[in-house]
Amino acid sequence: VLELLEISLSELLHQSSGYAEHRTWRNSLLSIASDVAKGVAYLHFNNLLHRDLKPGNVLLADSWVAKVADFGSSAKGKPGSAAEGEGIHGTPPYMAPEVARGEAHSAALDVWSFGCLIVHMATLRPPYYGLKCKTAMDIVRVVRRGEVSPVQVLIDDAERRKYKCPASILALAKQCCQRDPKQRPDMPAIAGAIASPGIQNSILKGTRDMRPLVRLVRGGPRAAVASGGTIDASNITYEGRCECPSGAGAAACARFAPLHPRVQCVQVEVSQPFQAELRGGEHELFVGAWRSRPGAWRIAGLAVGRRLKHGLCRLV
């Protein structure tokens, strides 16, 4: 039995519905980059080269944990030595120059690909996008010459603010995409840099929106719930009123009939799942995004003393 991984990083970056607010370095991208760096560092520690690192080969679990996938192009090779076999492997926009030239290559090729990956994450554009190459071989020729950095093609200091790319991430990408493989940092160093206080503290400011990814992927009906209710920490059941969602049919309205007639119905968002008891003893699990603001809601046990802003509460 294999673990269910909801979507790929490529889907997160390029599917607009439900993902836009999560495509920020604070909410998800820094954590994803850190997971990928650690995963590739683990491969290198075990003398394996991935050789096809790209957004489509990074899969995301419901908890936003990123995992490197697709080892069809992988090869044995110690971090400081050439890989077994030469030739062109991988996907052209993420391919290191030495690979495009068919030369013997080392773990530094994955470092180059990682630099391309984080630039893609920052700009939502694949490497060399600005050159408007018509075919994959056009990109291979550009990469082979090594005259143009994928970082410089997509982003420079003047455009960094436009893409909302943190300066620390841009600097790391430039280090990864140096033409000389020997000048590139190794993956453990990259993973350590991402985990360093300098990068973490500069990006992870404020409240992060970390709704479980399954809700964004699978969608589902929305349910309005009432202010004035509380959550019992012992069984995590909602005490209050469940109102019929707007536009719902008669059957749905019966299902969301009020449990408590004295409270006024509003909509809320919460960061952790909790159950709401519906008519007839049925229970539904609600989950949403945390928004900190004084209001009428309080979660007992899960987030004691905190309050929730009016918003949406989604069914799981």
PDB file of C-alpha atoms in Angstrom:
ATOM      1  CA  VAL A   1       0.000   0.000   0.000  1.00  0.00           C
ATOM      2  CA  LEU A   2       1.440   3.336  -1.066  1.00  0.00           C
ATOM      3  CA  GLU A   3       0.901   6.662   0.646  1.00  0.00           C
ATOM      4  CA  LEU A   4      -1.664   8.937  -1.010  1.00  0.00           C
ATOM      5  CA  LEU A   5      -0.009  12.151  -2.176  1.00  0.00           C
ATOM      6  CA  GLU A   6      -2.570  14.746  -3.167  1.00  0.00           C
ATOM      7  CA  ILE A   7      -0.902  16.812  -5.918  1.00  0.00           C
ATOM      8  CA  SER A   8       2.437  17.674  -7.458  1.00  0.00           C
ATOM      9  CA  LEU A   9       4.300  20.914  -6.903  1.00  0.00           C
ATOM     10  CA  SER A  10       3.631  21.706 -10.562  1.00  0.00           C
ATOM     11  CA  GLU A  11      -0.118  21.566  -9.938  1.00  0.00           C
ATOM     12  CA  LEU A  12       0.208  23.757  -6.862  1.00  0.00           C
ATOM     13  CA  LEU A  13       2.121  26.372  -8.860  1.00  0.00           C
ATOM     14  CA  HIS A  14      -0.050  26.431 -11.960  1.00  0.00           C
ATOM     15  CA  GLN A  15      -3.604  25.581 -10.941  1.00  0.00           C
ATOM     16  CA  SER A  16      -5.203  28.848  -9.890  1.00  0.00           C
ATOM     17  CA  SER A  17      -8.354  27.542  -8.225  1.00  0.00           C
ATOM     18  CA  GLY A  18      -7.964  27.387  -4.450  1.00  0.00           C
ATOM     19  CA  TYR A  19      -4.182  27.644  -4.405  1.00  0.00           C
ATOM     20  CA  ALA A  20      -3.285  31.310  -4.981  1.00  0.00           C
ATOM     21  CA  GLU A  21      -3.160  32.327  -1.322  1.00  0.00           C
ATOM     22  CA  HIS A  22      -0.973  29.310  -0.523  1.00  0.00           C
ATOM     23  CA  ARG A  23       1.628  29.988  -3.218  1.00  0.00           C
ATOM     24  CA  THR A  24       3.706  32.191  -0.965  1.00  0.00           C
ATOM     25  CA  TRP A  25       7.061  31.535   0.635  1.00  0.00           C
ATOM     26  CA  ARG A  26       5.561  32.108   4.064  1.00  0.00           C
ATOM     27  CA  ASN A  27       2.582  29.766   3.686  1.00  0.00           C
ATOM     28  CA  SER A  28       4.058  26.792   1.855  1.00  0.00           C
ATOM     29  CA  LEU A  29       6.938  27.356  -0.567  1.00  0.00           C
ATOM     30  CA  LEU A  30       9.729  27.656   2.012  1.00  0.00           C
ATOM     31  CA  SER A  31       8.608  24.464   3.729  1.00  0.00           C
ATOM     32  CA  ILE A  32       8.400  22.669   0.374  1.00  0.00           C
ATOM     33  CA  ALA A  33      11.868  23.855  -0.665  1.00  0.00           C
ATOM     34  CA  SER A  34      13.241  22.669   2.678  1.00  0.00           C
ATOM     35  CA  ASP A  35      11.665  19.219   2.294  1.00  0.00           C
ATOM     36  CA  VAL A  36      13.016  18.837  -1.247  1.00  0.00           C
ATOM     37  CA  ALA A  37      16.517  19.895  -0.201  1.00  0.00           C
ATOM     38  CA  LYS A  38      16.520  17.384   2.655  1.00  0.00           C
ATOM     39  CA  GLY A  39      15.187  14.649   0.392  1.00  0.00           C
ATOM     40  CA  VAL A  40      17.845  15.182  -2.272  1.00  0.00           C
ATOM     41  CA  ALA A  41      20.538  15.445   0.407  1.00  0.00           C
ATOM     42  CA  TYR A  42      19.398  12.037   1.670  1.00  0.00           C
ATOM     43  CA  LEU A  43      19.737  10.603  -1.846  1.00  0.00           C
ATOM     44  CA  HIS A  44      23.250  11.992  -2.174  1.00  0.00           C
ATOM     45  CA  PHE A  45      24.184  10.596   1.233  1.00  0.00           C
ATOM     46  CA  ASN A  46      23.193   7.191  -0.132  1.00  0.00           C
ATOM     47  CA  ASN A  47      25.232   7.717  -3.314  1.00  0.00           C
ATOM     48  CA  LEU A  48      22.227   8.279  -5.566  1.00  0.00           C
ATOM     49  CA  LEU A  49      21.663  11.098  -8.036  1.00  0.00           C
ATOM     50  CA  HIS A  50      18.104  11.963  -9.001  1.00  0.00           C
ATOM     51  CA  ARG A  51      18.917  13.598 -12.371  1.00  0.00           C
ATOM     52  CA  ASP A  52      15.370  14.801 -13.109  1.00  0.00           C
ATOM     53  CA  LEU A  53      14.417  17.177 -10.313  1.00  0.00           C
ATOM     54  CA  LYS A  54      11.499  19.413 -11.336  1.00  0.00           C
ATOM     55  CA  PRO A  55       8.094  20.517  -9.954  1.00  0.00           C
ATOM     56  CA  GLY A  56       6.305  17.574 -11.563  1.00  0.00           C
ATOM     57  CA  ASN A  57       8.507  15.168  -9.605  1.00  0.00           C
ATOM     58  CA  VAL A  58       7.796  16.748  -6.223  1.00  0.00           C
ATOM     59  CA  LEU A  59       4.595  15.420  -4.643  1.00  0.00           C
ATOM     60  CA  LEU A  60       2.716  16.963  -1.725  1.00  0.00           C
ATOM     61  CA  ALA A  61       0.964  15.103   1.066  1.00  0.00           C
ATOM     62  CA  ASP A  62      -2.185  16.371   2.756  1.00  0.00           C
ATOM     63  CA  SER A  63      -0.054  17.792   5.576  1.00  0.00           C
ATOM     64  CA  TRP A  64       1.984  19.858   3.040  1.00  0.00           C
ATOM     65  CA  VAL A  65       5.008  17.574   3.377  1.00  0.00           C
ATOM     66  CA  ALA A  66       6.890  17.494   0.047  1.00  0.00           C
ATOM     67  CA  LYS A  67       8.443  14.271  -1.223  1.00  0.00           C
ATOM     68  CA  VAL A  68      10.775  13.725  -4.170  1.00  0.00           C
ATOM     69  CA  ALA A  69       9.423  11.164  -6.656  1.00  0.00           C
ATOM     70  CA  ASP A  70      10.149   9.496 -10.014  1.00  0.00           C
ATOM     71  CA  PHE A  71      13.552   7.830  -9.938  1.00  0.00           C
ATOM     72  CA  GLY A  72      13.464   6.616 -13.525  1.00  0.00           C
ATOM     73  CA  SER A  73      16.518   8.718 -14.411  1.00  0.00           C
ATOM     74  CA  SER A  74      18.424   8.197 -11.158  1.00  0.00           C
ATOM     75  CA  ALA A  75      21.944   6.786 -11.099  1.00  0.00           C
ATOM     76  CA  LYS A  76      24.622   5.769  -8.643  1.00  0.00           C
ATOM     77  CA  GLY A  77      27.215   8.380  -7.935  1.00  0.00           C
ATOM     78  CA  LYS A  78      29.005   9.760  -4.899  1.00  0.00           C
ATOM     79  CA  PRO A  79      28.621  13.498  -4.218  1.00  0.00           C
ATOM     80  CA  GLY A  80      32.160  14.285  -5.344  1.00  0.00           C
ATOM     81  CA  SER A  81      32.486  11.827  -8.219  1.00  0.00           C
ATOM     82  CA  ALA A  82      31.005  11.275 -11.669  1.00  0.00           C
ATOM     83  CA  ALA A  83      27.796   9.324 -12.103  1.00  0.00           C
ATOM     84  CA  GLU A  84      27.751   5.905 -13.705  1.00  0.00           C
ATOM     85  CA  GLY A  85      27.254   6.416 -17.435  1.00  0.00           C
ATOM     86  CA  GLU A  86      27.294   9.600 -19.409  1.00  0.00           C
ATOM     87  CA  GLY A  87      24.757  11.168 -21.722  1.00  0.00           C
ATOM     88  CA  ILE A  88      21.767  13.463 -21.509  1.00  0.00           C
ATOM     89  CA  HIS A  89      19.254  12.783 -18.747  1.00  0.00           C
ATOM     90  CA  GLY A  90      16.417  14.830 -17.302  1.00  0.00           C
ATOM     91  CA  THR A  91      14.126  17.633 -18.440  1.00  0.00           C
ATOM     92  CA  PRO A  92      15.801  20.406 -20.511  1.00  0.00           C
ATOM     93  CA  PRO A  93      14.714  23.516 -18.510  1.00  0.00           C
ATOM     94  CA  TYR A  94      16.130  21.985 -15.295  1.00  0.00           C
ATOM     95  CA  MET A  95      19.169  20.336 -16.852  1.00  0.00           C
ATOM     96  CA  ALA A  96      22.681  21.329 -15.777  1.00  0.00           C
ATOM     97  CA  PRO A  97      25.090  22.457 -18.557  1.00  0.00           C
ATOM     98  CA  GLU A  98      27.446  19.511 -18.033  1.00  0.00           C
ATOM     99  CA  VAL A  99      24.522  17.118 -18.508  1.00  0.00           C
ATOM    100  CA  ALA A 100      23.362  18.883 -21.681  1.00  0.00           C
ATOM    101  CA  ARG A 101      26.892  18.481 -23.058  1.00  0.00           C
ATOM    102  CA  GLY A 102      26.833  14.744 -22.332  1.00  0.00           C
ATOM    103  CA  GLU A 103      29.748  14.972 -19.916  1.00  0.00           C
ATOM    104  CA  ALA A 104      30.323  12.910 -16.805  1.00  0.00           C
ATOM    105  CA  HIS A 105      28.389  14.550 -14.004  1.00  0.00           C
ATOM    106  CA  SER A 106      28.213  14.524 -10.229  1.00  0.00           C
ATOM    107  CA  ALA A 107      25.703  15.402  -7.525  1.00  0.00           C
ATOM    108  CA  ALA A 108      26.166  19.034  -8.539  1.00  0.00           C
ATOM    109  CA  LEU A 109      23.671  18.420 -11.355  1.00  0.00           C
ATOM    110  CA  ASP A 110      20.867  18.020  -8.784  1.00  0.00           C
ATOM    111  CA  VAL A 111      22.021  21.229  -7.122  1.00  0.00           C
ATOM    112  CA  TRP A 112      21.605  23.086 -10.428  1.00  0.00           C
ATOM    113  CA  SER A 113      18.144  21.575 -10.871  1.00  0.00           C
ATOM    114  CA  PHE A 114      17.198  22.610  -7.350  1.00  0.00           C
ATOM    115  CA  GLY A 115      18.202  26.194  -8.137  1.00  0.00           C
ATOM    116  CA  CYS A 116      15.984  26.089 -11.225  1.00  0.00           C
ATOM    117  CA  LEU A 117      13.200  24.601  -9.115  1.00  0.00           C
ATOM    118  CA  ILE A 118      13.137  27.386  -6.532  1.00  0.00           C
ATOM    119  CA  VAL A 119      13.288  30.055  -9.246  1.00  0.00           C
ATOM    120  CA  HIS A 120      10.275  28.381 -10.863  1.00  0.00           C
ATOM    121  CA  MET A 121       8.540  28.460  -7.479  1.00  0.00           C
ATOM    122  CA  ALA A 122       9.321  32.155  -7.108  1.00  0.00           C
ATOM    123  CA  THR A 123       8.223  33.264 -10.579  1.00  0.00           C
ATOM    124  CA  LEU A 124       5.658  30.622 -11.610  1.00  0.00           C
ATOM    125  CA  ARG A 125       7.669  30.399 -14.840  1.00  0.00           C
ATOM    126  CA  PRO A 126       9.840  27.481 -15.998  1.00  0.00           C
ATOM    127  CA  PRO A 127      13.564  28.203 -16.442  1.00  0.00           C
ATOM    128  CA  TYR A 128      14.509  30.015 -19.677  1.00  0.00           C
ATOM    129  CA  TYR A 129      10.888  31.051 -20.171  1.00  0.00           C
ATOM    130  CA  GLY A 130      11.952  34.547 -21.219  1.00  0.00           C
ATOM    131  CA  LEU A 131      13.990  33.218 -24.148  1.00  0.00           C
ATOM    132  CA  LYS A 132      10.854  31.856 -25.836  1.00  0.00           C
ATOM    133  CA  CYS A 133      12.542  28.686 -27.061  1.00  0.00           C
ATOM    134  CA  LYS A 134      10.238  26.822 -29.453  1.00  0.00           C
ATOM    135  CA  THR A 135      11.428  23.257 -28.853  1.00  0.00           C
ATOM    136  CA  ALA A 136      13.079  21.218 -26.125  1.00  0.00           C
ATOM    137  CA  MET A 137      16.237  20.998 -28.231  1.00  0.00           C
ATOM    138  CA  ASP A 138      16.370  24.801 -28.398  1.00  0.00           C
ATOM    139  CA  ILE A 139      16.515  24.807 -24.603  1.00  0.00           C
ATOM    140  CA  VAL A 140      19.161  22.059 -24.594  1.00  0.00           C
ATOM    141  CA  ARG A 141      21.350  24.160 -26.904  1.00  0.00           C
ATOM    142  CA  VAL A 142      21.004  27.190 -24.615  1.00  0.00           C
ATOM    143  CA  VAL A 143      21.802  25.099 -21.542  1.00  0.00           C
ATOM    144  CA  ARG A 144      24.722  23.386 -23.290  1.00  0.00           C
ATOM    145  CA  ARG A 145      26.426  26.694 -24.042  1.00  0.00           C
ATOM    146  CA  GLY A 146      26.011  27.762 -20.419  1.00  0.00           C
ATOM    147  CA  GLU A 147      26.101  31.420 -21.376  1.00  0.00           C
ATOM    148  CA  VAL A 148      22.791  32.325 -19.742  1.00  0.00           C
ATOM    149  CA  SER A 149      21.802  31.661 -16.147  1.00  0.00           C
ATOM    150  CA  PRO A 150      18.193  30.503 -15.690  1.00  0.00           C
ATOM    151  CA  VAL A 151      18.054  32.797 -12.673  1.00  0.00           C
ATOM    152  CA  GLN A 152      19.023  35.865 -14.692  1.00  0.00           C
ATOM    153  CA  VAL A 153      16.598  35.024 -17.494  1.00  0.00           C
ATOM    154  CA  LEU A 154      13.611  34.879 -15.167  1.00  0.00           C
ATOM    155  CA  ILE A 155      14.449  37.261 -12.397  1.00  0.00           C
ATOM    156  CA  ASP A 156      16.897  39.968 -11.435  1.00  0.00           C
ATOM    157  CA  ASP A 157      17.095  42.439  -8.570  1.00  0.00           C
ATOM    158  CA  ALA A 158      14.817  44.883 -10.394  1.00  0.00           C
ATOM    159  CA  GLU A 159      12.071  42.270 -10.792  1.00  0.00           C
ATOM    160  CA  ARG A 160      12.438  40.565  -7.430  1.00  0.00           C
ATOM    161  CA  ARG A 161       9.719  42.684  -5.839  1.00  0.00           C
ATOM    162  CA  LYS A 162       7.407  42.016  -8.781  1.00  0.00           C
ATOM    163  CA  TYR A 163       7.630  38.302  -8.152  1.00  0.00           C
ATOM    164  CA  LYS A 164       7.691  38.737  -4.367  1.00  0.00           C
ATOM    165  CA  CYS A 165      10.821  36.618  -4.239  1.00  0.00           C
ATOM    166  CA  PRO A 166      12.761  36.908  -0.956  1.00  0.00           C
ATOM    167  CA  ALA A 167      16.314  38.146  -1.498  1.00  0.00           C
ATOM    168  CA  SER A 168      17.684  35.182   0.460  1.00  0.00           C
ATOM    169  CA  ILE A 169      15.955  32.724  -1.890  1.00  0.00           C
ATOM    170  CA  LEU A 170      17.236  34.539  -4.965  1.00  0.00           C
ATOM    171  CA  ALA A 171      20.789  34.476  -3.581  1.00  0.00           C
ATOM    172  CA  LEU A 172      20.510  30.741  -2.897  1.00  0.00           C
ATOM    173  CA  ALA A 173      19.258  30.081  -6.434  1.00  0.00           C
ATOM    174  CA  LYS A 174      22.211  31.987  -7.880  1.00  0.00           C
ATOM    175  CA  GLN A 175      24.637  29.870  -5.847  1.00  0.00           C
ATOM    176  CA  CYS A 176      22.990  26.668  -7.068  1.00  0.00           C
ATOM    177  CA  CYS A 177      23.075  27.733 -10.726  1.00  0.00           C
ATOM    178  CA  GLN A 178      26.758  28.558 -11.042  1.00  0.00           C
ATOM    179  CA  ARG A 179      28.239  27.394 -14.331  1.00  0.00           C
ATOM    180  CA  ASP A 180      31.161  25.576 -12.693  1.00  0.00           C
ATOM    181  CA  PRO A 181      29.822  22.491 -10.854  1.00  0.00           C
ATOM    182  CA  LYS A 182      32.636  22.743  -8.315  1.00  0.00           C
ATOM    183  CA  GLN A 183      31.419  26.186  -7.255  1.00  0.00           C
ATOM    184  CA  ARG A 184      27.928  25.017  -6.370  1.00  0.00           C
ATOM    185  CA  PRO A 185      27.122  24.216  -2.725  1.00  0.00           C
ATOM    186  CA  ASP A 186      26.219  20.643  -1.829  1.00  0.00           C
ATOM    187  CA  MET A 187      22.685  19.671  -0.851  1.00  0.00           C
ATOM    188  CA  PRO A 188      23.330  19.326   2.908  1.00  0.00           C
ATOM    189  CA  ALA A 189      24.663  22.890   2.890  1.00  0.00           C
ATOM    190  CA  ILE A 190      21.592  24.064   0.976  1.00  0.00           C
ATOM    191  CA  ALA A 191      19.229  22.314   3.393  1.00  0.00           C
ATOM    192  CA  GLY A 192      21.103  23.901   6.281  1.00  0.00           C
ATOM    193  CA  ALA A 193      20.894  27.347   4.685  1.00  0.00           C
ATOM    194  CA  ILE A 194      17.123  27.081   4.246  1.00  0.00           C
ATOM    195  CA  ALA A 195      16.751  25.996   7.875  1.00  0.00           C
ATOM    196  CA  SER A 196      18.996  28.799   9.140  1.00  0.00           C
ATOM    197  CA  PRO A 197      17.476  31.574  11.296  1.00  0.00           C
ATOM    198  CA  GLY A 198      18.477  34.146   8.690  1.00  0.00           C
ATOM    199  CA  ILE A 199      16.166  32.727   6.021  1.00  0.00           C
ATOM    200  CA  GLN A 200      13.482  31.365   8.352  1.00  0.00           C
ATOM    201  CA  ASN A 201      13.039  34.576  10.349  1.00  0.00           C
ATOM    202  CA  SER A 202      13.021  36.809   7.272  1.00  0.00           C
ATOM    203  CA  ILE A 203      10.234  34.844   5.573  1.00  0.00           C
ATOM    204  CA  LEU A 204       8.091  33.255   8.277  1.00  0.00           C
ATOM    205  CA  LYS A 205       6.554  36.411   9.698  1.00  0.00           C
ATOM    206  CA  GLY A 206       2.959  36.607  10.837  1.00  0.00           C
ATOM    207  CA  THR A 207       0.311  33.899  10.772  1.00  0.00           C
ATOM    208  CA  ARG A 208       0.628  31.088   8.248  1.00  0.00           C
ATOM    209  CA  ASP A 209      -2.371  29.661   6.411  1.00  0.00           C
ATOM    210  CA  MET A 210      -1.790  25.905   6.568  1.00  0.00           C
ATOM    211  CA  ARG A 211      -5.191  24.392   5.858  1.00  0.00           C
ATOM    212  CA  PRO A 212      -4.916  20.678   5.128  1.00  0.00           C
ATOM    213  CA  LEU A 213      -4.205  20.311   1.434  1.00  0.00           C
ATOM    214  CA  VAL A 214      -6.967  17.749   0.951  1.00  0.00           C
ATOM    215  CA  ARG A 215      -9.596  20.461   1.344  1.00  0.00           C
ATOM    216  CA  LEU A 216      -8.089  22.552  -1.441  1.00  0.00           C
ATOM    217  CA  VAL A 217      -7.775  19.591  -3.780  1.00  0.00           C
ATOM    218  CA  ARG A 218     -11.085  17.845  -3.345  1.00  0.00           C
ATOM    219  CA  GLY A 219     -13.316  20.823  -2.686  1.00  0.00           C
ATOM    220  CA  GLY A 220     -16.701  19.955  -1.258  1.00  0.00           C
ATOM    221  CA  PRO A 221     -19.782  21.631   0.190  1.00  0.00           C
ATOM    222  CA  ARG A 222     -19.555  24.563   2.548  1.00  0.00           C
ATOM    223  CA  ALA A 223     -21.457  24.833   5.781  1.00  0.00           C
ATOM    224  CA  ALA A 224     -22.307  27.971   7.701  1.00  0.00           C
ATOM    225  CA  VAL A 225     -22.127  27.716  11.473  1.00  0.00           C
ATOM    226  CA  ALA A 226     -23.074  30.072  14.244  1.00  0.00           C
ATOM    227  CA  SER A 227     -21.319  32.479  16.547  1.00  0.00           C
ATOM    228  CA  GLY A 228     -21.746  31.913  20.242  1.00  0.00           C
ATOM    229  CA  GLY A 229     -20.989  28.208  20.027  1.00  0.00           C
ATOM    230  CA  THR A 230     -18.123  26.483  21.802  1.00  0.00           C
ATOM    231  CA  ILE A 231     -16.167  23.299  21.235  1.00  0.00           C
ATOM    232  CA  ASP A 232     -16.179  20.700  23.974  1.00  0.00           C
ATOM    233  CA  ALA A 233     -12.568  19.527  24.352  1.00  0.00           C
ATOM    234  CA  SER A 234     -13.605  16.076  25.585  1.00  0.00           C
ATOM    235  CA  ASN A 235     -15.419  14.965  22.432  1.00  0.00           C
ATOM    236  CA  ILE A 236     -14.789  17.946  20.126  1.00  0.00           C
ATOM    237  CA  THR A 237     -18.443  18.469  19.217  1.00  0.00           C
ATOM    238  CA  TYR A 238     -19.995  21.760  18.224  1.00  0.00           C
ATOM    239  CA  GLU A 239     -22.629  23.257  20.491  1.00  0.00           C
ATOM    240  CA  GLY A 240     -24.649  25.863  18.677  1.00  0.00           C
ATOM    241  CA  ARG A 241     -26.506  26.276  15.419  1.00  0.00           C
ATOM    242  CA  CYS A 242     -25.858  24.814  11.978  1.00  0.00           C
ATOM    243  CA  GLU A 243     -27.615  26.852   9.302  1.00  0.00           C
ATOM    244  CA  CYS A 244     -28.583  25.725   5.806  1.00  0.00           C
ATOM    245  CA  PRO A 245     -25.993  26.921   3.218  1.00  0.00           C
ATOM    246  CA  SER A 246     -27.289  29.493   0.747  1.00  0.00           C
ATOM    247  CA  GLY A 247     -28.665  27.920  -2.433  1.00  0.00           C
ATOM    248  CA  ALA A 248     -28.981  24.465  -0.880  1.00  0.00           C
ATOM    249  CA  GLY A 249     -31.956  22.232  -1.615  1.00  0.00           C
ATOM    250  CA  ALA A 250     -34.646  21.106   0.802  1.00  0.00           C
ATOM    251  CA  ALA A 251     -32.798  17.920   1.745  1.00  0.00           C
ATOM    252  CA  ALA A 252     -29.630  19.830   2.550  1.00  0.00           C
ATOM    253  CA  CYS A 253     -31.569  22.394   4.576  1.00  0.00           C
ATOM    254  CA  ALA A 254     -33.134  19.628   6.639  1.00  0.00           C
ATOM    255  CA  ARG A 255     -29.689  18.177   7.229  1.00  0.00           C
ATOM    256  CA  PHE A 256     -28.361  21.521   8.451  1.00  0.00           C
ATOM    257  CA  ALA A 257     -31.338  22.290  10.667  1.00  0.00           C
ATOM    258  CA  PRO A 258     -30.660  24.415  13.796  1.00  0.00           C
ATOM    259  CA  LEU A 259     -29.484  22.683  16.929  1.00  0.00           C
ATOM    260  CA  HIS A 260     -29.741  25.763  19.103  1.00  0.00           C
ATOM    261  CA  PRO A 261     -32.415  28.364  18.267  1.00  0.00           C
ATOM    262  CA  ARG A 262     -30.989  31.249  20.295  1.00  0.00           C
ATOM    263  CA  VAL A 263     -27.720  31.882  18.478  1.00  0.00           C
ATOM    264  CA  GLN A 264     -27.253  33.935  15.324  1.00  0.00           C
ATOM    265  CA  CYS A 265     -25.759  32.189  12.301  1.00  0.00           C
ATOM    266  CA  VAL A 266     -22.451  33.409  10.876  1.00  0.00           C
ATOM    267  CA  GLN A 267     -19.581  31.786   9.002  1.00  0.00           C
ATOM    268  CA  VAL A 268     -16.157  31.059  10.466  1.00  0.00           C
ATOM    269  CA  GLU A 269     -12.765  29.581   9.631  1.00  0.00           C
ATOM    270  CA  VAL A 270     -10.640  27.439  11.915  1.00  0.00           C
ATOM    271  CA  SER A 271      -7.157  26.031  11.581  1.00  0.00           C
ATOM    272  CA  GLN A 272      -7.769  22.618  13.112  1.00  0.00           C
ATOM    273  CA  PRO A 273     -10.521  20.053  12.490  1.00  0.00           C
ATOM    274  CA  PHE A 274     -13.481  19.882  14.829  1.00  0.00           C
ATOM    275  CA  GLN A 275     -16.802  18.083  14.672  1.00  0.00           C
ATOM    276  CA  ALA A 276     -20.240  19.644  14.478  1.00  0.00           C
ATOM    277  CA  GLU A 277     -23.235  17.600  15.560  1.00  0.00           C
ATOM    278  CA  LEU A 278     -26.019  17.943  13.005  1.00  0.00           C
ATOM    279  CA  ARG A 279     -29.681  17.013  13.159  1.00  0.00           C
ATOM    280  CA  GLY A 280     -30.358  13.393  14.097  1.00  0.00           C
ATOM    281  CA  GLY A 281     -27.049  12.926  15.895  1.00  0.00           C
ATOM    282  CA  GLU A 282     -24.977  13.029  12.701  1.00  0.00           C
ATOM    283  CA  HIS A 283     -21.482  14.488  12.956  1.00  0.00           C
ATOM    284  CA  GLU A 284     -19.467  16.375  10.377  1.00  0.00           C
ATOM    285  CA  LEU A 285     -15.803  17.318  10.556  1.00  0.00           C
ATOM    286  CA  PHE A 286     -15.071  20.970   9.832  1.00  0.00           C
ATOM    287  CA  VAL A 287     -11.739  22.433   8.890  1.00  0.00           C
ATOM    288  CA  GLY A 288     -10.574  25.799   7.569  1.00  0.00           C
ATOM    289  CA  ALA A 289      -7.941  28.479   7.980  1.00  0.00           C
ATOM    290  CA  TRP A 290      -6.984  30.237  11.176  1.00  0.00           C
ATOM    291  CA  ARG A 291      -7.680  33.964  11.259  1.00  0.00           C
ATOM    292  CA  SER A 292      -6.810  35.742  14.509  1.00  0.00           C
ATOM    293  CA  ARG A 293      -9.220  38.535  15.411  1.00  0.00           C
ATOM    294  CA  PRO A 294     -11.455  39.369  18.375  1.00  0.00           C
ATOM    295  CA  GLY A 295     -14.878  37.852  17.830  1.00  0.00           C
ATOM    296  CA  ALA A 296     -17.540  35.592  19.224  1.00  0.00           C
ATOM    297  CA  TRP A 297     -15.864  32.255  18.608  1.00  0.00           C
ATOM    298  CA  ARG A 298     -13.642  30.242  20.881  1.00  0.00           C
ATOM    299  CA  ILE A 299     -12.172  26.769  20.483  1.00  0.00           C
ATOM    300  CA  ALA A 300     -11.821  24.983  23.813  1.00  0.00           C
ATOM    301  CA  GLY A 301      -9.000  22.481  24.066  1.00  0.00           C
ATOM    302  CA  LEU A 302      -7.721  22.991  20.513  1.00  0.00           C
ATOM    303  CA  ALA A 303      -6.900  26.665  20.817  1.00  0.00           C
ATOM    304  CA  VAL A 304      -7.970  27.795  24.247  1.00  0.00           C
ATOM    305  CA  GLY A 305      -8.663  31.503  24.601  1.00  0.00           C
ATOM    306  CA  ARG A 306      -8.169  32.333  20.918  1.00  0.00           C
ATOM    307  CA  ARG A 307     -10.936  33.693  18.774  1.00  0.00           C
ATOM    308  CA  LEU A 308     -11.948  33.263  15.176  1.00  0.00           C
ATOM    309  CA  LYS A 309     -12.799  35.698  12.444  1.00  0.00           C
ATOM    310  CA  HIS A 310     -15.976  35.239  10.419  1.00  0.00           C
ATOM    311  CA  GLY A 311     -15.296  33.254   7.268  1.00  0.00           C
ATOM    312  CA  LEU A 312     -15.856  29.827   5.775  1.00  0.00           C
ATOM    313  CA  CYS A 313     -16.050  26.434   7.382  1.00  0.00           C
ATOM    314  CA  ARG A 314     -15.712  23.517   4.958  1.00  0.00           C
ATOM    315  CA  LEU A 315     -16.947  19.964   5.213  1.00  0.00           C
ATOM    316  CA  VAL A 316     -14.426  17.134   5.015  1.00  0.00           C
TER     317      VAL A 316
END
